[in-house]
Amino acid sequence: MSIQARRERERAERERLIVTAAREMAEADGWEAVTTRRLAERVEYSQPVLYSHFKGKDAIMAAVAVEGFADLAAEMRAARESASTPEQALADVAAAYIAFAERRPALYDAMFNQSVSLPFATPDAPPALHAGFDELRQVVRPVAEDDEVDLLAEVLWSGLHGLVTLTRGGRLPREHHEHRLALLLRRLAHWGDTSQVSG
């Protein structure tokens, strides 16, 4: 292995360590507790070394968010591919999305609620963002009828995000969550039977 290749590998390993530490700290104590000073201490690098990889906390959060989008896309893809019908795929992808948000609240916040410098809905967006949205696009395509697939995927995403955010914030009572989700999906897919989407 050349010196240059070894340096690039070591740099990638340091970046991986920093991003992993940021995720762990945020999940344990929230994003407010993640500072470059605490991160540098956690990974045992000086702050200048940390800044040689990331411009600051915002750039670290953006890297965490990109990882989160890749993880979410993989989980939604697995849910879609294991379903036996398009209707069940829609229900399972929606359930996977909500489960991801509930299981990884700090990661979800980095992806959707924190201010990060990532381009959304443009060709310049990182591949992981495109992959996540493509899973929503794939799952609504069979039920889109005359609706534009991309817009319907945005409506699904908006509905799921709204349910996650309002329920987690205590604005919506948790005990009606399954019924709300079933109602959203039934309306989205023009279903008359909610049995396919009830938890």
PDB file of C-alpha atoms in Angstrom:
ATOM      1  CA  MET A   1       0.000   0.000   0.000  1.00  0.00           C
ATOM      2  CA  SER A   2       1.366   3.391  -0.967  1.00  0.00           C
ATOM      3  CA  ILE A   3       1.946   6.128   1.595  1.00  0.00           C
ATOM      4  CA  GLN A   4      -0.828   8.192  -0.002  1.00  0.00           C
ATOM      5  CA  ALA A   5      -3.302   5.285   0.152  1.00  0.00           C
ATOM      6  CA  ARG A   6      -2.402   4.625   3.779  1.00  0.00           C
ATOM      7  CA  ARG A   7      -2.902   8.296   4.676  1.00  0.00           C
ATOM      8  CA  GLU A   8      -6.275   8.357   2.944  1.00  0.00           C
ATOM      9  CA  ARG A   9      -7.344   5.215   4.785  1.00  0.00           C
ATOM     10  CA  GLU A  10      -6.228   6.656   8.119  1.00  0.00           C
ATOM     11  CA  ARG A  11      -8.049   9.897   7.391  1.00  0.00           C
ATOM     12  CA  ALA A  12     -11.243   7.994   6.556  1.00  0.00           C
ATOM     13  CA  GLU A  13     -10.894   5.997   9.778  1.00  0.00           C
ATOM     14  CA  ARG A  14     -10.509   9.197  11.831  1.00  0.00           C
ATOM     15  CA  GLU A  15     -13.592  10.717  10.181  1.00  0.00           C
ATOM     16  CA  ARG A  16     -15.542   7.514  10.859  1.00  0.00           C
ATOM     17  CA  LEU A  17     -14.485   7.650  14.523  1.00  0.00           C
ATOM     18  CA  ILE A  18     -15.529  11.306  14.868  1.00  0.00           C
ATOM     19  CA  VAL A  19     -18.943  10.729  13.269  1.00  0.00           C
ATOM     20  CA  THR A  20     -19.592   7.629  15.372  1.00  0.00           C
ATOM     21  CA  ALA A  21     -18.652   9.470  18.559  1.00  0.00           C
ATOM     22  CA  ALA A  22     -20.934  12.380  17.649  1.00  0.00           C
ATOM     23  CA  ARG A  23     -23.845  10.002  17.059  1.00  0.00           C
ATOM     24  CA  GLU A  24     -23.274   8.241  20.365  1.00  0.00           C
ATOM     25  CA  MET A  25     -22.965  11.490  22.318  1.00  0.00           C
ATOM     26  CA  ALA A  26     -26.100  12.920  20.716  1.00  0.00           C
ATOM     27  CA  GLU A  27     -28.137   9.799  21.416  1.00  0.00           C
ATOM     28  CA  ALA A  28     -26.993   9.830  25.034  1.00  0.00           C
ATOM     29  CA  ASP A  29     -27.291  13.548  25.840  1.00  0.00           C
ATOM     30  CA  GLY A  30     -28.816  15.389  22.854  1.00  0.00           C
ATOM     31  CA  TRP A  31     -27.159  17.554  20.219  1.00  0.00           C
ATOM     32  CA  GLU A  32     -26.716  20.456  22.642  1.00  0.00           C
ATOM     33  CA  ALA A  33     -24.164  18.350  24.505  1.00  0.00           C
ATOM     34  CA  VAL A  34     -22.094  17.651  21.382  1.00  0.00           C
ATOM     35  CA  THR A  35     -19.307  20.220  21.151  1.00  0.00           C
ATOM     36  CA  THR A  36     -16.063  20.078  19.233  1.00  0.00           C
ATOM     37  CA  ARG A  37     -14.166  20.231  22.532  1.00  0.00           C
ATOM     38  CA  ARG A  38     -16.032  17.238  23.982  1.00  0.00           C
ATOM     39  CA  LEU A  39     -15.725  15.355  20.695  1.00  0.00           C
ATOM     40  CA  ALA A  40     -11.985  15.963  20.566  1.00  0.00           C
ATOM     41  CA  GLU A  41     -11.667  14.609  24.104  1.00  0.00           C
ATOM     42  CA  ARG A  42     -13.838  11.599  23.292  1.00  0.00           C
ATOM     43  CA  VAL A  43     -11.860  10.555  20.209  1.00  0.00           C
ATOM     44  CA  GLU A  44      -8.544  11.590  21.769  1.00  0.00           C
ATOM     45  CA  TYR A  45      -7.543  13.989  19.022  1.00  0.00           C
ATOM     46  CA  SER A  46      -6.739  17.656  19.363  1.00  0.00           C
ATOM     47  CA  GLN A  47      -9.336  20.157  18.208  1.00  0.00           C
ATOM     48  CA  PRO A  48      -7.072  21.237  15.292  1.00  0.00           C
ATOM     49  CA  VAL A  49      -7.036  17.612  14.082  1.00  0.00           C
ATOM     50  CA  LEU A  50     -10.824  17.495  14.353  1.00  0.00           C
ATOM     51  CA  TYR A  51     -11.091  20.765  12.401  1.00  0.00           C
ATOM     52  CA  SER A  52      -8.809  19.337   9.718  1.00  0.00           C
ATOM     53  CA  HIS A  53     -11.616  16.853   8.994  1.00  0.00           C
ATOM     54  CA  PHE A  54     -14.722  18.958   9.632  1.00  0.00           C
ATOM     55  CA  LYS A  55     -15.224  22.729   9.617  1.00  0.00           C
ATOM     56  CA  GLY A  56     -17.224  22.527  12.827  1.00  0.00           C
ATOM     57  CA  LYS A  57     -20.164  20.944  14.583  1.00  0.00           C
ATOM     58  CA  ASP A  58     -22.538  21.690  11.690  1.00  0.00           C
ATOM     59  CA  ALA A  59     -20.353  19.752   9.262  1.00  0.00           C
ATOM     60  CA  ILE A  60     -20.182  16.839  11.698  1.00  0.00           C
ATOM     61  CA  MET A  61     -23.966  16.872  12.056  1.00  0.00           C
ATOM     62  CA  ALA A  62     -24.295  16.874   8.264  1.00  0.00           C
ATOM     63  CA  ALA A  63     -22.045  13.803   8.055  1.00  0.00           C
ATOM     64  CA  VAL A  64     -24.137  12.113  10.746  1.00  0.00           C
ATOM     65  CA  ALA A  65     -27.311  12.999   8.827  1.00  0.00           C
ATOM     66  CA  VAL A  66     -25.961  11.476   5.601  1.00  0.00           C
ATOM     67  CA  GLU A  67     -25.214   8.247   7.476  1.00  0.00           C
ATOM     68  CA  GLY A  68     -28.724   8.357   8.893  1.00  0.00           C
ATOM     69  CA  PHE A  69     -30.268   8.694   5.445  1.00  0.00           C
ATOM     70  CA  ALA A  70     -28.294   5.669   4.267  1.00  0.00           C
ATOM     71  CA  ASP A  71     -29.480   3.653   7.277  1.00  0.00           C
ATOM     72  CA  LEU A  72     -33.103   4.741   6.836  1.00  0.00           C
ATOM     73  CA  ALA A  73     -33.033   3.958   3.115  1.00  0.00           C
ATOM     74  CA  ALA A  74     -31.718   0.459   3.843  1.00  0.00           C
ATOM     75  CA  GLU A  75     -34.419  -0.197   6.440  1.00  0.00           C
ATOM     76  CA  MET A  76     -37.201   1.070   4.177  1.00  0.00           C
ATOM     77  CA  ARG A  77     -35.838  -0.965   1.253  1.00  0.00           C
ATOM     78  CA  ALA A  78     -35.836  -4.140   3.360  1.00  0.00           C
ATOM     79  CA  ALA A  79     -39.428  -3.451   4.426  1.00  0.00           C
ATOM     80  CA  ARG A  80     -40.554  -2.812   0.844  1.00  0.00           C
ATOM     81  CA  GLU A  81     -38.809  -5.829  -0.629  1.00  0.00           C
ATOM     82  CA  SER A  82     -40.169  -8.245   1.980  1.00  0.00           C
ATOM     83  CA  ALA A  83     -43.813  -7.201   1.482  1.00  0.00           C
ATOM     84  CA  SER A  84     -46.106  -9.410  -0.583  1.00  0.00           C
ATOM     85  CA  THR A  85     -48.384  -6.676  -1.988  1.00  0.00           C
ATOM     86  CA  PRO A  86     -47.984  -2.997  -2.890  1.00  0.00           C
ATOM     87  CA  GLU A  87     -50.414  -2.066  -0.124  1.00  0.00           C
ATOM     88  CA  GLN A  88     -48.460  -4.033   2.446  1.00  0.00           C
ATOM     89  CA  ALA A  89     -45.225  -2.500   1.155  1.00  0.00           C
ATOM     90  CA  LEU A  90     -46.623   0.973   1.771  1.00  0.00           C
ATOM     91  CA  ALA A  91     -47.692   0.026   5.289  1.00  0.00           C
ATOM     92  CA  ASP A  92     -44.388  -1.688   6.074  1.00  0.00           C
ATOM     93  CA  VAL A  93     -42.255   1.174   4.751  1.00  0.00           C
ATOM     94  CA  ALA A  94     -44.280   3.666   6.787  1.00  0.00           C
ATOM     95  CA  ALA A  95     -43.859   1.494   9.883  1.00  0.00           C
ATOM     96  CA  ALA A  96     -40.107   1.193   9.234  1.00  0.00           C
ATOM     97  CA  TYR A  97     -39.803   4.977   8.898  1.00  0.00           C
ATOM     98  CA  ILE A  98     -41.615   5.608  12.184  1.00  0.00           C
ATOM     99  CA  ALA A  99     -39.729   2.856  14.011  1.00  0.00           C
ATOM    100  CA  PHE A 100     -36.424   4.337  12.826  1.00  0.00           C
ATOM    101  CA  ALA A 101     -37.400   7.799  14.110  1.00  0.00           C
ATOM    102  CA  GLU A 102     -38.483   6.418  17.479  1.00  0.00           C
ATOM    103  CA  ARG A 103     -35.451   4.180  17.887  1.00  0.00           C
ATOM    104  CA  ARG A 104     -32.886   6.838  16.917  1.00  0.00           C
ATOM    105  CA  PRO A 105     -34.290  10.222  17.947  1.00  0.00           C
ATOM    106  CA  ALA A 106     -31.021  12.169  17.891  1.00  0.00           C
ATOM    107  CA  LEU A 107     -30.071  10.755  14.501  1.00  0.00           C
ATOM    108  CA  TYR A 108     -33.531  11.598  13.164  1.00  0.00           C
ATOM    109  CA  ASP A 109     -33.144  15.137  14.528  1.00  0.00           C
ATOM    110  CA  ALA A 110     -29.847  15.558  12.677  1.00  0.00           C
ATOM    111  CA  MET A 111     -31.523  14.396   9.484  1.00  0.00           C
ATOM    112  CA  PHE A 112     -34.716  16.438   9.660  1.00  0.00           C
ATOM    113  CA  ASN A 113     -34.888  18.912  12.529  1.00  0.00           C
ATOM    114  CA  GLN A 114     -31.437  20.415  12.951  1.00  0.00           C
ATOM    115  CA  SER A 115     -30.091  23.040  10.597  1.00  0.00           C
ATOM    116  CA  VAL A 116     -27.491  21.249   8.489  1.00  0.00           C
ATOM    117  CA  SER A 117     -25.874  22.325   5.251  1.00  0.00           C
ATOM    118  CA  LEU A 118     -27.182  19.558   3.018  1.00  0.00           C
ATOM    119  CA  PRO A 119     -28.921  20.182  -0.298  1.00  0.00           C
ATOM    120  CA  PHE A 120     -32.353  18.576  -0.443  1.00  0.00           C
ATOM    121  CA  ALA A 121     -34.406  17.928  -3.576  1.00  0.00           C
ATOM    122  CA  THR A 122     -31.578  18.809  -5.961  1.00  0.00           C
ATOM    123  CA  PRO A 123     -29.251  16.720  -8.118  1.00  0.00           C
ATOM    124  CA  ASP A 124     -26.425  17.879  -5.810  1.00  0.00           C
ATOM    125  CA  ALA A 125     -27.889  16.053  -2.806  1.00  0.00           C
ATOM    126  CA  PRO A 126     -25.727  13.194  -1.495  1.00  0.00           C
ATOM    127  CA  PRO A 127     -26.642   9.744  -2.884  1.00  0.00           C
ATOM    128  CA  ALA A 128     -27.964   8.623   0.521  1.00  0.00           C
ATOM    129  CA  LEU A 129     -30.620  11.362   0.445  1.00  0.00           C
ATOM    130  CA  HIS A 130     -31.676  10.321  -3.047  1.00  0.00           C
ATOM    131  CA  ALA A 131     -31.806   6.683  -1.918  1.00  0.00           C
ATOM    132  CA  GLY A 132     -34.113   7.492   0.985  1.00  0.00           C
ATOM    133  CA  PHE A 133     -36.502   9.503  -1.133  1.00  0.00           C
ATOM    134  CA  ASP A 134     -36.407   6.861  -3.846  1.00  0.00           C
ATOM    135  CA  GLU A 135     -37.742   4.294  -1.376  1.00  0.00           C
ATOM    136  CA  LEU A 136     -40.759   6.538  -0.748  1.00  0.00           C
ATOM    137  CA  ARG A 137     -41.134   7.023  -4.495  1.00  0.00           C
ATOM    138  CA  GLN A 138     -40.992   3.266  -5.124  1.00  0.00           C
ATOM    139  CA  VAL A 139     -43.605   2.468  -2.516  1.00  0.00           C
ATOM    140  CA  VAL A 140     -46.174   5.034  -3.693  1.00  0.00           C
ATOM    141  CA  ARG A 141     -45.757   4.344  -7.425  1.00  0.00           C
ATOM    142  CA  PRO A 142     -48.183   1.346  -7.471  1.00  0.00           C
ATOM    143  CA  VAL A 143     -50.915   3.360  -5.692  1.00  0.00           C
ATOM    144  CA  ALA A 144     -50.339   6.715  -7.386  1.00  0.00           C
ATOM    145  CA  GLU A 145     -53.033   6.293 -10.061  1.00  0.00           C
ATOM    146  CA  ASP A 146     -53.195   9.728 -11.765  1.00  0.00           C
ATOM    147  CA  ASP A 147     -51.106  11.511  -9.111  1.00  0.00           C
ATOM    148  CA  GLU A 148     -47.526  12.581  -9.763  1.00  0.00           C
ATOM    149  CA  VAL A 149     -45.298  10.031  -8.054  1.00  0.00           C
ATOM    150  CA  ASP A 150     -42.727  12.503  -6.686  1.00  0.00           C
ATOM    151  CA  LEU A 151     -45.406  14.740  -5.188  1.00  0.00           C
ATOM    152  CA  LEU A 152     -47.205  11.780  -3.655  1.00  0.00           C
ATOM    153  CA  ALA A 153     -43.901  10.603  -2.147  1.00  0.00           C
ATOM    154  CA  GLU A 154     -43.461  14.095  -0.664  1.00  0.00           C
ATOM    155  CA  VAL A 155     -46.966  13.930   0.816  1.00  0.00           C
ATOM    156  CA  LEU A 156     -46.194  10.537   2.381  1.00  0.00           C
ATOM    157  CA  TRP A 157     -42.907  11.852   3.772  1.00  0.00           C
ATOM    158  CA  SER A 158     -44.622  14.973   5.135  1.00  0.00           C
ATOM    159  CA  GLY A 159     -47.350  12.921   6.768  1.00  0.00           C
ATOM    160  CA  LEU A 160     -44.921  10.490   8.395  1.00  0.00           C
ATOM    161  CA  HIS A 161     -42.640  13.276   9.581  1.00  0.00           C
ATOM    162  CA  GLY A 162     -45.599  15.182  10.990  1.00  0.00           C
ATOM    163  CA  LEU A 163     -46.850  12.152  12.901  1.00  0.00           C
ATOM    164  CA  VAL A 164     -43.377  11.454  14.285  1.00  0.00           C
ATOM    165  CA  THR A 165     -42.708  15.050  15.310  1.00  0.00           C
ATOM    166  CA  LEU A 166     -46.102  15.865  16.780  1.00  0.00           C
ATOM    167  CA  THR A 167     -46.359  12.595  18.675  1.00  0.00           C
ATOM    168  CA  ARG A 168     -42.835  12.838  20.072  1.00  0.00           C
ATOM    169  CA  GLY A 169     -43.459  16.443  21.107  1.00  0.00           C
ATOM    170  CA  GLY A 170     -46.615  15.466  22.987  1.00  0.00           C
ATOM    171  CA  ARG A 171     -48.860  17.444  20.628  1.00  0.00           C
ATOM    172  CA  LEU A 172     -50.697  14.274  19.574  1.00  0.00           C
ATOM    173  CA  PRO A 173     -51.726  11.582  22.086  1.00  0.00           C
ATOM    174  CA  ARG A 174     -49.636   8.453  21.499  1.00  0.00           C
ATOM    175  CA  GLU A 175     -52.562   6.090  22.075  1.00  0.00           C
ATOM    176  CA  HIS A 176     -54.136   7.073  18.740  1.00  0.00           C
ATOM    177  CA  HIS A 177     -50.940   6.758  16.725  1.00  0.00           C
ATOM    178  CA  GLU A 178     -51.792   3.489  14.937  1.00  0.00           C
ATOM    179  CA  HIS A 179     -55.221   4.757  13.936  1.00  0.00           C
ATOM    180  CA  ARG A 180     -53.752   8.023  12.599  1.00  0.00           C
ATOM    181  CA  LEU A 181     -51.174   6.127  10.555  1.00  0.00           C
ATOM    182  CA  ALA A 182     -53.827   3.779   9.160  1.00  0.00           C
ATOM    183  CA  LEU A 183     -55.989   6.746   8.218  1.00  0.00           C
ATOM    184  CA  LEU A 184     -53.098   8.503   6.471  1.00  0.00           C
ATOM    185  CA  LEU A 185     -52.188   5.434   4.444  1.00  0.00           C
ATOM    186  CA  ARG A 186     -55.770   4.565   3.607  1.00  0.00           C
ATOM    187  CA  ARG A 187     -56.398   8.053   2.246  1.00  0.00           C
ATOM    188  CA  LEU A 188     -53.087   8.069   0.443  1.00  0.00           C
ATOM    189  CA  ALA A 189     -53.750   4.778  -1.294  1.00  0.00           C
ATOM    190  CA  HIS A 190     -57.532   5.176  -1.640  1.00  0.00           C
ATOM    191  CA  TRP A 191     -58.131   2.086   0.429  1.00  0.00           C
ATOM    192  CA  GLY A 192     -61.445   1.207   1.987  1.00  0.00           C
ATOM    193  CA  ASP A 193     -60.006  -1.374   4.361  1.00  0.00           C
ATOM    194  CA  THR A 194     -57.639  -0.314   7.153  1.00  0.00           C
ATOM    195  CA  SER A 195     -56.841  -3.891   8.189  1.00  0.00           C
ATOM    196  CA  GLN A 196     -53.726  -3.898   5.972  1.00  0.00           C
ATOM    197  CA  VAL A 197     -52.197  -0.952   7.798  1.00  0.00           C
ATOM    198  CA  SER A 198     -53.292  -1.321  11.389  1.00  0.00           C
ATOM    199  CA  GLY A 199     -50.512  -2.208  13.784  1.00  0.00           C
TER     200      GLY A 199
END
